[in-house]
Short mmCIF file of C-alpha atoms in Angstrom, two decimals:
data_model
loop_
_atom_site.label_atom_id
_atom_site.label_comp_id
_atom_site.label_asym_id
_atom_site.label_seq_id
_atom_site.Cartn_x
_atom_site.Cartn_y
_atom_site.Cartn_z
CA MET A 1 -117.72 35.68 0.28
CA GLU A 2 -120.68 38.22 0.03
CA LYS A 3 -118.29 42.15 -0.01
CA LEU A 4 -119.83 44.97 1.61
CA THR A 5 -119.28 49.27 1.04
CA ASN A 6 -119.87 52.78 1.65
CA PHE A 7 -122.36 54.23 0.77
CA ILE A 8 -121.75 58.48 0.29
CA ASN A 9 -123.58 60.42 -2.37
CA GLY A 10 -126.08 58.67 -3.31
CA LYS A 11 -124.14 55.62 -4.44
CA ALA A 12 -122.02 52.59 -2.94
CA VAL A 13 -118.17 53.56 -3.38
CA GLU A 14 -115.02 51.28 -1.61
CA SER A 15 -113.07 52.55 0.75
CA THR A 16 -110.29 54.85 -0.40
CA SER A 17 -108.05 52.34 1.82
CA GLY A 18 -108.73 49.03 0.55
CA GLN A 19 -108.55 48.18 4.24
CA THR A 20 -111.76 45.83 5.01
CA THR A 21 -112.56 43.79 8.43
CA SER A 22 -114.61 40.21 8.70
CA LEU A 23 -118.06 39.49 9.85
CA ILE A 24 -118.76 36.76 11.67
CA ASN A 25 -121.79 35.22 11.78
CA PRO A 26 -122.39 34.78 15.78
CA SER A 27 -124.68 31.93 15.42
CA THR A 28 -121.35 29.93 13.68
CA GLY A 29 -118.45 31.94 14.34
CA ALA A 30 -117.66 31.66 10.68
CA ALA A 31 -116.91 34.89 8.03
CA TYR A 32 -119.54 35.60 5.64
CA ALA A 33 -118.51 38.06 4.96
CA THR A 34 -115.89 41.64 4.69
CA ALA A 35 -116.82 45.91 5.14
CA PRO A 36 -114.64 48.48 4.58
CA ASN A 37 -112.51 49.76 7.94
CA SER A 38 -112.91 52.96 6.33
CA ASN A 39 -110.65 55.48 6.74
CA ALA A 40 -110.14 60.24 7.32
CA ALA A 41 -110.39 60.60 3.76
CA ASP A 42 -113.56 58.85 3.76
CA VAL A 43 -115.35 60.39 7.08
CA ASP A 44 -114.25 63.28 4.91
CA ALA A 45 -115.87 63.01 1.64
CA ALA A 46 -119.01 61.55 3.40
CA PHE A 47 -119.43 64.89 5.55
CA THR A 48 -118.52 67.03 1.90
CA ALA A 49 -121.33 64.84 0.49
CA ALA A 50 -123.35 66.00 3.59
CA SER A 51 -122.65 69.95 3.16
CA ASN A 52 -123.69 69.88 0.37
CA ALA A 53 -126.51 68.28 0.39
CA PHE A 54 -127.67 69.87 3.09
CA ALA A 55 -128.95 73.41 1.67
CA GLY A 56 -131.47 71.75 -0.75
CA TRP A 57 -132.80 69.80 2.25
CA ARG A 58 -132.82 71.80 4.33
CA ASP A 59 -135.14 74.05 2.39
CA SER A 60 -137.13 71.18 2.05
CA THR A 61 -140.98 71.78 2.51
CA PRO A 62 -142.20 69.45 5.98
CA SER A 63 -144.55 67.55 3.30
CA GLN A 64 -141.66 66.90 1.27
CA ARG A 65 -139.78 65.68 3.65
CA GLN A 66 -142.73 63.44 5.17
CA ARG A 67 -143.50 62.07 2.08
CA ALA A 68 -139.76 60.40 1.77
CA LEU A 69 -139.63 58.80 5.16
CA LEU A 70 -143.72 57.58 4.72
CA LYS A 71 -141.90 55.64 1.52
CA ILE A 72 -139.01 54.76 3.30
CA ALA A 73 -140.90 52.94 5.89
CA ASP A 74 -143.09 51.50 2.51
CA ALA A 75 -140.19 50.23 1.10
CA ILE A 76 -138.82 48.37 3.97
CA GLU A 77 -142.16 46.91 4.95
CA GLU A 78 -142.67 45.90 1.86
CA ARG A 79 -138.94 44.15 1.57
CA GLN A 80 -138.66 42.89 5.42
CA SER A 81 -137.46 40.02 4.27
CA GLU A 82 -134.56 40.53 2.97
CA ILE A 83 -133.10 42.97 5.89
CA ILE A 84 -134.64 40.34 8.37
CA ASP A 85 -132.46 37.49 7.14
CA ILE A 86 -129.25 40.49 6.35
CA GLU A 87 -129.76 40.95 10.18
CA CYS A 88 -130.35 37.53 10.79
CA ARG A 89 -127.43 36.88 10.21
CA ASN A 90 -125.17 40.19 11.25
CA THR A 91 -126.79 39.69 14.99
CA GLY A 92 -127.66 35.73 15.26
CA LYS A 93 -130.97 36.61 16.38
CA PRO A 94 -134.27 34.70 15.91
CA ILE A 95 -135.36 35.49 13.05
CA SER A 96 -139.43 35.14 14.70
CA LEU A 97 -138.39 37.79 16.93
CA THR A 98 -137.16 39.92 14.89
CA THR A 99 -140.09 39.36 12.26
CA SER A 100 -142.55 40.46 15.03
CA GLU A 101 -140.92 42.12 17.26
CA GLU A 102 -138.26 44.90 15.38
CA VAL A 103 -139.38 45.68 11.88
CA PRO A 104 -143.04 46.29 12.96
CA PRO A 105 -142.14 48.87 15.41
CA MET A 106 -138.88 50.23 13.38
CA VAL A 107 -141.22 51.02 10.78
CA ASP A 108 -143.62 52.38 12.52
CA GLN A 109 -140.80 54.76 13.96
CA ILE A 110 -139.85 56.27 10.83
CA ARG A 111 -143.99 56.75 10.14
CA PHE A 112 -143.92 59.02 13.15
CA PHE A 113 -141.09 61.29 12.75
CA ALA A 114 -142.56 61.46 9.35
CA GLY A 115 -145.71 62.77 10.51
CA ALA A 116 -143.30 64.53 13.39
CA ALA A 117 -141.55 67.00 10.25
CA ARG A 118 -145.25 68.85 10.43
CA ASN A 119 -145.92 68.77 13.66
CA LEU A 120 -143.26 71.06 15.50
CA GLU A 121 -144.70 73.03 17.96
CA GLY A 122 -143.78 77.02 19.51
CA LYS A 123 -144.82 80.02 21.15
CA SER A 124 -146.92 81.28 19.88
CA ALA A 125 -145.77 85.24 17.98
CA GLY A 126 -146.58 88.25 19.82
CA GLU A 127 -146.01 91.35 21.03
CA TYR A 128 -142.82 91.55 24.07
CA MET A 129 -141.83 95.06 23.48
CA PRO A 130 -144.05 97.77 21.39
CA GLY A 131 -144.09 98.21 18.06
CA MET A 132 -142.06 95.04 17.65
CA THR A 133 -143.22 91.46 16.83
CA SER A 134 -141.57 88.57 17.60
CA MET A 135 -141.63 84.35 16.66
CA ILE A 136 -139.27 81.90 16.61
CA ARG A 137 -137.68 79.97 14.79
CA ARG A 138 -137.45 76.01 14.74
CA GLU A 139 -134.36 75.04 12.53
CA PRO A 140 -132.57 71.90 11.27
CA VAL A 141 -129.57 71.88 13.73
CA GLY A 142 -127.43 70.92 10.28
CA VAL A 143 -125.35 68.24 9.12
CA ILE A 144 -125.14 65.13 11.27
CA GLY A 145 -122.34 62.88 12.46
CA GLN A 146 -124.07 59.70 14.02
CA VAL A 147 -122.60 56.60 15.73
CA THR A 148 -124.34 52.96 16.56
CA PRO A 149 -124.08 50.36 18.65
CA TRP A 150 -123.93 46.31 17.60
CA ASN A 151 -127.21 45.39 19.83
CA TYR A 152 -130.07 46.36 17.27
CA PRO A 153 -127.79 47.43 14.25
CA MET A 154 -131.19 47.97 11.73
CA MET A 155 -133.71 49.64 14.45
CA MET A 156 -130.33 51.64 16.60
CA ALA A 157 -129.90 53.26 13.37
CA VAL A 158 -134.09 54.54 12.46
CA TRP A 159 -133.72 55.85 15.93
CA LYS A 160 -130.81 57.96 14.81
CA TRP A 161 -131.45 58.72 11.07
CA ALA A 162 -135.00 59.38 11.02
CA PRO A 163 -135.69 62.29 13.52
CA ALA A 164 -132.38 63.95 12.02
CA ILE A 165 -133.76 63.78 7.91
CA ALA A 166 -137.31 64.69 9.16
CA ALA A 167 -136.42 67.32 11.18
CA GLY A 168 -134.04 68.82 7.66
CA ASN A 169 -130.15 67.66 8.50
CA THR A 170 -128.05 65.59 6.13
CA VAL A 171 -126.05 62.07 8.30
CA VAL A 172 -123.48 60.70 8.36
CA LEU A 173 -123.95 57.07 10.17
CA LYS A 174 -120.91 54.73 11.48
CA PRO A 175 -122.09 51.48 12.12
CA SER A 176 -120.46 49.09 14.37
CA ASP A 177 -117.90 47.23 12.25
CA THR A 178 -119.57 43.67 13.47
CA THR A 179 -123.12 44.49 12.29
CA PRO A 180 -122.72 47.30 9.76
CA ALA A 181 -125.08 45.27 6.77
CA SER A 182 -128.27 46.36 7.97
CA THR A 183 -127.12 49.79 8.03
CA VAL A 184 -125.71 49.79 4.62
CA TRP A 185 -129.22 47.55 2.97
CA MET A 186 -130.46 50.69 4.14
CA ALA A 187 -129.08 53.04 3.24
CA GLN A 188 -129.17 51.41 -0.54
CA VAL A 189 -133.16 51.45 0.37
CA MET A 190 -133.44 55.30 1.54
CA SER A 191 -131.50 56.34 -1.83
CA GLU A 192 -134.51 55.87 -3.74
CA PHE A 193 -136.16 58.82 -2.22
CA LEU A 194 -133.61 60.90 -1.35
CA PRO A 195 -131.18 63.30 -2.61
CA ALA A 196 -127.49 62.40 -2.99
CA GLY A 197 -125.76 62.76 -0.06
CA VAL A 198 -128.60 63.66 2.72
CA PHE A 199 -128.04 59.85 3.93
CA ASN A 200 -124.63 58.92 4.00
CA VAL A 201 -123.19 55.34 5.67
CA VAL A 202 -119.14 54.62 6.03
CA CYS A 203 -117.93 51.11 7.53
CA GLY A 204 -115.26 50.64 10.09
CA GLU A 205 -113.71 50.08 13.54
CA ARG A 206 -113.20 52.28 16.68
CA GLU A 207 -110.56 54.42 14.79
CA THR A 208 -113.13 55.11 12.03
CA GLY A 209 -115.91 56.06 14.86
CA ARG A 210 -113.28 58.89 16.60
CA ALA A 211 -112.86 59.94 13.10
CA VAL A 212 -116.69 61.02 12.40
CA VAL A 213 -117.28 62.34 15.69
CA GLU A 214 -114.20 64.20 15.82
CA HIS A 215 -114.38 65.83 11.70
CA LYS A 216 -114.67 69.57 12.17
CA ARG A 217 -117.67 69.95 10.00
CA PRO A 218 -120.96 68.11 12.03
CA ASP A 219 -122.91 70.46 13.43
CA MET A 220 -123.82 67.52 16.54
CA VAL A 221 -122.43 64.31 17.23
CA SER A 222 -125.13 61.76 18.26
CA ILE A 223 -123.89 58.36 19.70
CA THR A 224 -125.51 54.87 21.08
CA GLY A 225 -123.03 53.73 22.95
CA SER A 226 -120.73 52.36 26.05
CA VAL A 227 -120.38 55.29 29.10
CA GLY A 228 -116.42 55.60 28.08
CA ALA A 229 -117.52 56.20 24.26
CA GLY A 230 -119.48 58.84 25.32
CA ILE A 231 -117.06 60.58 27.54
CA GLN A 232 -114.40 60.54 24.40
CA VAL A 233 -117.32 62.12 22.15
CA ALA A 234 -118.09 64.30 25.13
CA GLN A 235 -114.65 65.82 24.94
CA SER A 236 -114.14 65.95 21.31
CA ALA A 237 -116.89 67.66 20.99
CA ALA A 238 -116.48 70.41 23.60
CA THR A 239 -113.14 71.41 21.88
CA GLN A 240 -115.40 72.81 18.88
CA LEU A 241 -118.81 73.36 20.98
CA LYS A 242 -120.56 70.71 18.93
CA ARG A 243 -123.93 69.60 20.50
CA VAL A 244 -124.14 66.15 21.71
CA HIS A 245 -126.59 63.37 22.16
CA LEU A 246 -125.29 60.20 24.02
CA GLU A 247 -127.16 57.12 25.01
CA LEU A 248 -124.30 55.31 27.19
CA GLY A 249 -126.04 52.14 28.69
CA GLY A 250 -128.10 50.95 31.51
CA LYS A 251 -128.37 48.52 34.83
CA ALA A 252 -132.61 48.69 35.03
CA PRO A 253 -133.61 47.94 38.62
CA VAL A 254 -136.25 45.84 38.84
CA VAL A 255 -138.09 45.60 42.44
CA VAL A 256 -141.05 43.10 43.14
CA PHE A 257 -142.67 43.56 46.44
CA ALA A 258 -144.41 40.98 48.27
CA ASP A 259 -147.54 41.86 47.54
CA ALA A 260 -146.95 41.62 43.33
CA ASP A 261 -148.26 38.18 40.99
CA LEU A 262 -144.83 37.08 40.99
CA PRO A 263 -145.45 34.31 38.71
CA ALA A 264 -146.86 36.73 36.57
CA ALA A 265 -143.83 39.06 37.48
CA ALA A 266 -141.39 36.55 36.99
CA GLU A 267 -142.39 34.97 33.60
CA ALA A 268 -142.70 39.05 32.26
CA ILE A 269 -139.29 39.44 33.76
CA ALA A 270 -137.54 36.80 31.80
CA ILE A 271 -138.76 37.75 28.85
CA ALA A 272 -137.66 41.53 29.53
CA GLY A 273 -134.45 39.76 31.16
CA TYR A 274 -133.63 37.56 27.76
CA PHE A 275 -134.57 39.02 25.50
CA ASN A 276 -131.77 39.79 22.54
CA ALA A 277 -130.12 37.75 24.71
CA GLY A 278 -129.79 40.68 27.01
CA GLN A 279 -128.15 42.63 25.01
CA ASP A 280 -130.30 45.76 26.01
CA CYS A 281 -129.81 49.19 27.60
CA THR A 282 -133.45 48.41 29.18
CA ALA A 283 -133.65 44.87 30.30
CA ALA A 284 -134.07 44.09 33.10
CA THR A 285 -131.43 41.91 34.50
CA ARG A 286 -130.81 43.36 37.84
CA VAL A 287 -133.96 42.02 40.52
CA ILE A 288 -134.10 43.18 43.78
CA VAL A 289 -137.06 41.25 45.35
CA GLN A 290 -138.79 42.07 48.92
CA ASP A 291 -137.11 39.10 51.85
CA SER A 292 -140.33 37.64 52.46
CA VAL A 293 -140.34 36.54 49.16
CA TYR A 294 -137.51 36.96 47.98
CA ASP A 295 -136.33 32.42 48.04
CA ASP A 296 -139.96 31.96 46.03
CA PHE A 297 -139.03 34.59 43.44
CA VAL A 298 -135.59 33.61 42.90
CA ALA A 299 -137.19 29.91 42.69
CA LEU A 300 -139.62 31.03 39.74
CA LEU A 301 -136.88 33.09 38.15
CA THR A 302 -134.90 29.80 38.05
CA ALA A 303 -137.50 27.73 36.40
CA GLN A 304 -138.32 30.33 33.91
CA ALA A 305 -134.26 30.61 32.67
CA GLN A 306 -133.87 26.62 32.57
CA ALA A 307 -137.42 26.47 30.32
CA VAL A 308 -135.49 29.46 27.74
CA ALA A 309 -134.52 27.83 24.35
CA ILE A 310 -131.37 28.64 23.10
CA GLY A 311 -130.38 28.75 19.25
CA ALA A 312 -130.03 29.55 15.87
CA PRO A 313 -131.88 32.33 13.95
CA ASP A 314 -134.05 29.42 12.23
CA GLU A 315 -134.64 27.48 15.45
CA ASP A 316 -138.51 28.09 17.28
CA VAL A 317 -135.97 29.67 19.96
CA PHE A 318 -136.25 33.06 22.13
CA LEU A 319 -132.60 33.15 23.26
CA GLY A 320 -130.14 33.92 20.31
CA PRO A 321 -126.19 34.07 20.79
CA VAL A 322 -124.27 37.18 21.87
CA ASN A 323 -122.87 39.38 19.23
CA ASN A 324 -119.13 38.59 19.32
CA ALA A 325 -116.41 37.02 20.81
CA ASN A 326 -115.21 39.80 23.02
CA GLN A 327 -118.84 39.77 24.03
CA LEU A 328 -119.19 36.37 25.33
CA ALA A 329 -115.58 36.82 26.73
CA ARG A 330 -117.26 39.74 29.10
CA VAL A 331 -120.37 37.80 29.71
CA SER A 332 -118.34 34.89 30.24
CA GLY A 333 -115.21 36.35 32.37
CA PHE A 334 -118.26 38.01 35.07
CA LEU A 335 -119.21 34.06 35.78
CA GLU A 336 -115.98 33.88 36.41
CA ARG A 337 -115.45 35.99 38.91
CA VAL A 338 -119.09 35.29 40.89
CA PRO A 339 -118.08 36.19 44.99
CA ALA A 340 -117.93 33.10 47.31
CA HIS A 341 -121.59 34.71 48.77
CA ALA A 342 -123.26 34.72 46.19
CA THR A 343 -124.76 31.31 43.98
CA VAL A 344 -125.69 30.56 40.32
CA MET A 345 -128.75 28.96 40.41
CA THR A 346 -129.12 27.66 36.59
CA GLY A 347 -126.73 28.45 33.26
CA GLY A 348 -123.18 30.47 34.05
CA THR A 349 -120.97 28.59 31.22
CA ALA A 350 -120.97 29.26 27.44
CA LEU A 351 -122.19 26.16 24.81
CA ASP A 352 -119.89 24.17 23.63
CA ARG A 353 -120.82 24.57 20.29
CA PRO A 354 -119.97 26.60 17.03
CA GLY A 355 -120.76 30.22 17.53
CA PHE A 356 -121.35 32.71 20.99
CA PHE A 357 -123.94 30.92 22.95
CA PHE A 358 -124.31 31.62 26.33
CA PRO A 359 -127.68 30.17 28.57
CA ALA A 360 -129.65 32.08 29.95
CA THR A 361 -128.73 32.69 33.76
CA VAL A 362 -129.92 33.66 37.27
CA VAL A 363 -127.00 34.92 40.13
CA ALA A 364 -128.71 35.16 43.54
CA GLY A 365 -127.63 36.39 46.79
CA LEU A 366 -125.76 39.42 45.33
CA ALA A 367 -124.56 42.37 47.00
CA GLN A 368 -124.72 45.83 46.12
CA ASP A 369 -121.44 46.27 45.47
CA ASP A 370 -121.07 43.45 44.15
CA GLU A 371 -119.40 43.97 40.43
CA MET A 372 -122.27 42.33 38.56
CA ILE A 373 -124.91 44.91 40.69
CA GLN A 374 -122.88 47.81 39.66
CA ASN A 375 -121.29 47.31 35.86
CA GLU A 376 -123.19 46.23 32.66
CA ILE A 377 -123.06 43.09 31.92
CA PHE A 378 -124.59 43.13 28.53
CA GLY A 379 -126.10 39.26 27.94
CA PRO A 380 -128.73 36.62 29.12
CA VAL A 381 -127.60 37.65 33.35
CA ILE A 382 -130.26 37.65 35.69
CA THR A 383 -129.08 38.64 39.18
CA VAL A 384 -131.37 39.07 42.13
CA GLN A 385 -130.77 40.73 45.33
CA LYS A 386 -133.00 41.46 48.50
CA PHE A 387 -134.52 44.57 50.09
CA THR A 388 -136.35 44.95 53.65
CA ASP A 389 -138.47 47.67 53.10
CA GLU A 390 -139.32 50.74 50.35
CA ALA A 391 -136.11 53.13 51.31
CA ASP A 392 -133.96 49.92 51.03
CA ALA A 393 -136.09 49.05 47.72
CA ILE A 394 -135.12 52.78 46.11
CA SER A 395 -131.73 52.99 47.46
CA LYS A 396 -130.43 49.73 46.01
CA ALA A 397 -132.35 51.08 42.52
CA ASN A 398 -131.06 53.96 42.40
CA GLY A 399 -127.27 52.67 43.97
CA VAL A 400 -125.76 52.34 40.84
CA ASP A 401 -123.73 55.28 37.76
CA TYR A 402 -126.65 54.63 35.58
CA GLY A 403 -129.66 55.99 34.82
CA LEU A 404 -131.95 54.77 32.11
CA ALA A 405 -134.53 52.69 32.26
CA SER A 406 -136.42 51.14 35.41
CA SER A 407 -138.84 48.41 36.28
CA VAL A 408 -141.57 48.56 40.62
CA TRP A 409 -143.90 45.44 40.54
CA THR A 410 -146.30 45.58 42.72
CA LYS A 411 -150.60 46.05 43.87
CA ASP A 412 -150.28 48.99 45.95
CA HIS A 413 -150.58 51.80 43.54
CA GLY A 414 -149.75 54.51 46.06
CA ARG A 415 -146.37 52.41 46.60
CA ALA A 416 -145.90 52.70 42.79
CA MET A 417 -145.92 56.24 42.59
CA ARG A 418 -144.28 56.83 45.41
CA ILE A 419 -141.37 54.67 43.50
CA ALA A 420 -141.36 55.89 40.55
CA LYS A 421 -141.11 59.56 41.91
CA ALA A 422 -137.91 58.77 43.45
CA TYR A 423 -136.16 56.18 40.99
CA ASP A 424 -133.19 58.72 39.01
CA PHE A 425 -134.54 57.22 35.70
CA GLY A 426 -135.22 58.00 32.23
CA CYS A 427 -137.67 55.99 31.78
CA VAL A 428 -140.31 54.12 35.03
CA TRP A 429 -142.63 50.93 34.17
CA ILE A 430 -144.96 50.04 36.60
CA ASN A 431 -146.02 45.72 36.74
CA THR A 432 -144.41 45.72 32.81
CA HIS A 433 -140.56 45.75 31.93
CA ILE A 434 -139.17 47.17 27.93
CA PRO A 435 -142.26 48.14 25.86
CA VAL A 436 -141.36 50.83 24.15
CA VAL A 437 -143.56 53.53 21.85
CA ALA A 438 -142.55 56.17 19.99
CA GLU A 439 -144.63 58.36 21.12
CA MET A 440 -142.72 58.70 24.31
CA PRO A 441 -139.14 59.61 25.00
CA HIS A 442 -135.75 56.83 25.34
CA GLY A 443 -133.22 58.48 27.41
CA GLY A 444 -131.54 58.55 30.79
CA PHE A 445 -129.62 60.30 33.32
CA LYS A 446 -126.42 60.39 35.04
CA ARG A 447 -123.50 57.62 33.10
CA SER A 448 -126.89 56.87 30.59
CA GLY A 449 -125.86 60.08 29.04
CA TYR A 450 -128.66 62.76 28.27
CA GLY A 451 -130.90 63.31 24.81
CA LYS A 452 -134.05 61.66 24.19
CA ASP A 453 -134.66 59.01 21.71
CA LEU A 454 -138.50 59.00 19.89
CA SER A 455 -141.14 61.39 21.05
CA ALA A 456 -141.71 64.69 20.33
CA TYR A 457 -138.69 65.55 22.32
CA GLY A 458 -135.57 63.03 20.71
CA PHE A 459 -137.28 65.51 17.20
CA GLU A 460 -136.27 68.70 18.56
CA ASP A 461 -132.90 67.70 19.45
CA TYR A 462 -132.39 67.79 16.26
CA THR A 463 -133.89 71.30 15.64
CA ARG A 464 -132.72 75.26 16.79
CA ILE A 465 -134.67 77.83 17.72
CA LYS A 466 -133.89 80.62 16.15
CA HIS A 467 -135.19 84.27 17.50
CA VAL A 468 -136.64 86.48 14.94
CA MET A 469 -137.80 90.36 15.86
CA THR A 470 -139.75 92.53 13.54
CA ASN A 471 -140.03 96.56 13.98
CA LEU A 472 -143.75 97.17 13.24
CA GLY A 473 -142.71 101.07 12.23
CA ALA A 474 -140.03 100.11 9.66
#
């Protein structure tokens, strides 16, 4: 059985605790590897390494950091077959989709931040007081503690470390306890191009993550995770006045007006709803349809769901398993509690086979206060509601605690722009759903957290601003 290690100060190291956790292949339900269950001593060693490396990396030039990131991107691209194999065993994702839809954007995002390292913008130097010249410096924040989720292990790691390292910070990252393998592999590849201690990985369970975010050394903590985890991180950071960056999930409204191209919308929504088994904070899983076309659109979504192929990574399928047994139980629980006024149109029951497979599912007739509308299911389940007019659509769309992503489907440009303005979400797609580009920010409002991933805004989150004033007469 494969044995993973931590990666601290440029080398693979065992956990001082000697404790390990088993990694389960979601497609089979069987263990295939072990990973360290790191303790406070391991976390402390990682932060010591990151702290010692910070002074040198902070003083590196933007061009030096750019070259390092470009070499890392090239190395990952050249060795992508290795990380694809690791990621698909780690997550159960289809190999074909991981190859086409995850590796290319991930590599592109590293290259984007490599370029961002040399393109910081700020107010020009000038005289705002007689005899004095002021200037603005942008500097790295310092040592960063980061925690990533299990739904996109390798890509979420990139979203965390790439802007941080590009800006001159050093990093201690804890991947999810169920999916650490690709992050550990990445650290080993990156060590060829980065000074020891710039990027460190500690594996472990919830207590390891707590040790990372509560450690006194990091100047900033960044996580992608649940609302509950985000609240705990914010509370912990407040006692030490650390910076916090939180991406905490979503419940994206997908509002479909009667004038939309309904067959095209149904096909696109099914893709955006079932991609990655619906385990995406922006997934198109909360559909709200105008009442005059509601029945027709439910039928279209049901047909789409019934056509979704499900299977193991090496099969020609679109839908793989959910990530772990707990998540399968969570998704199943929502379906077991479907209210009497709702109807499961298709799917709804876990498959009777090894692994954690749940079929593409459509649940219609739901009300705004139902738990399937208000709470994140994080599985291949599309819910459908109806609305009467534009005001009702906006009310239902905004009537959740989350505020990450959203979409509107209509041929009326004015209506689309009114909806985009009215939505209380950090991202709005019009007649599409789920495309992400490195140049545009990803981040939410309300209980979806604060801070941005990707884009120049995400890069700036990992910098601090300093005012320098000089006396011209001295």
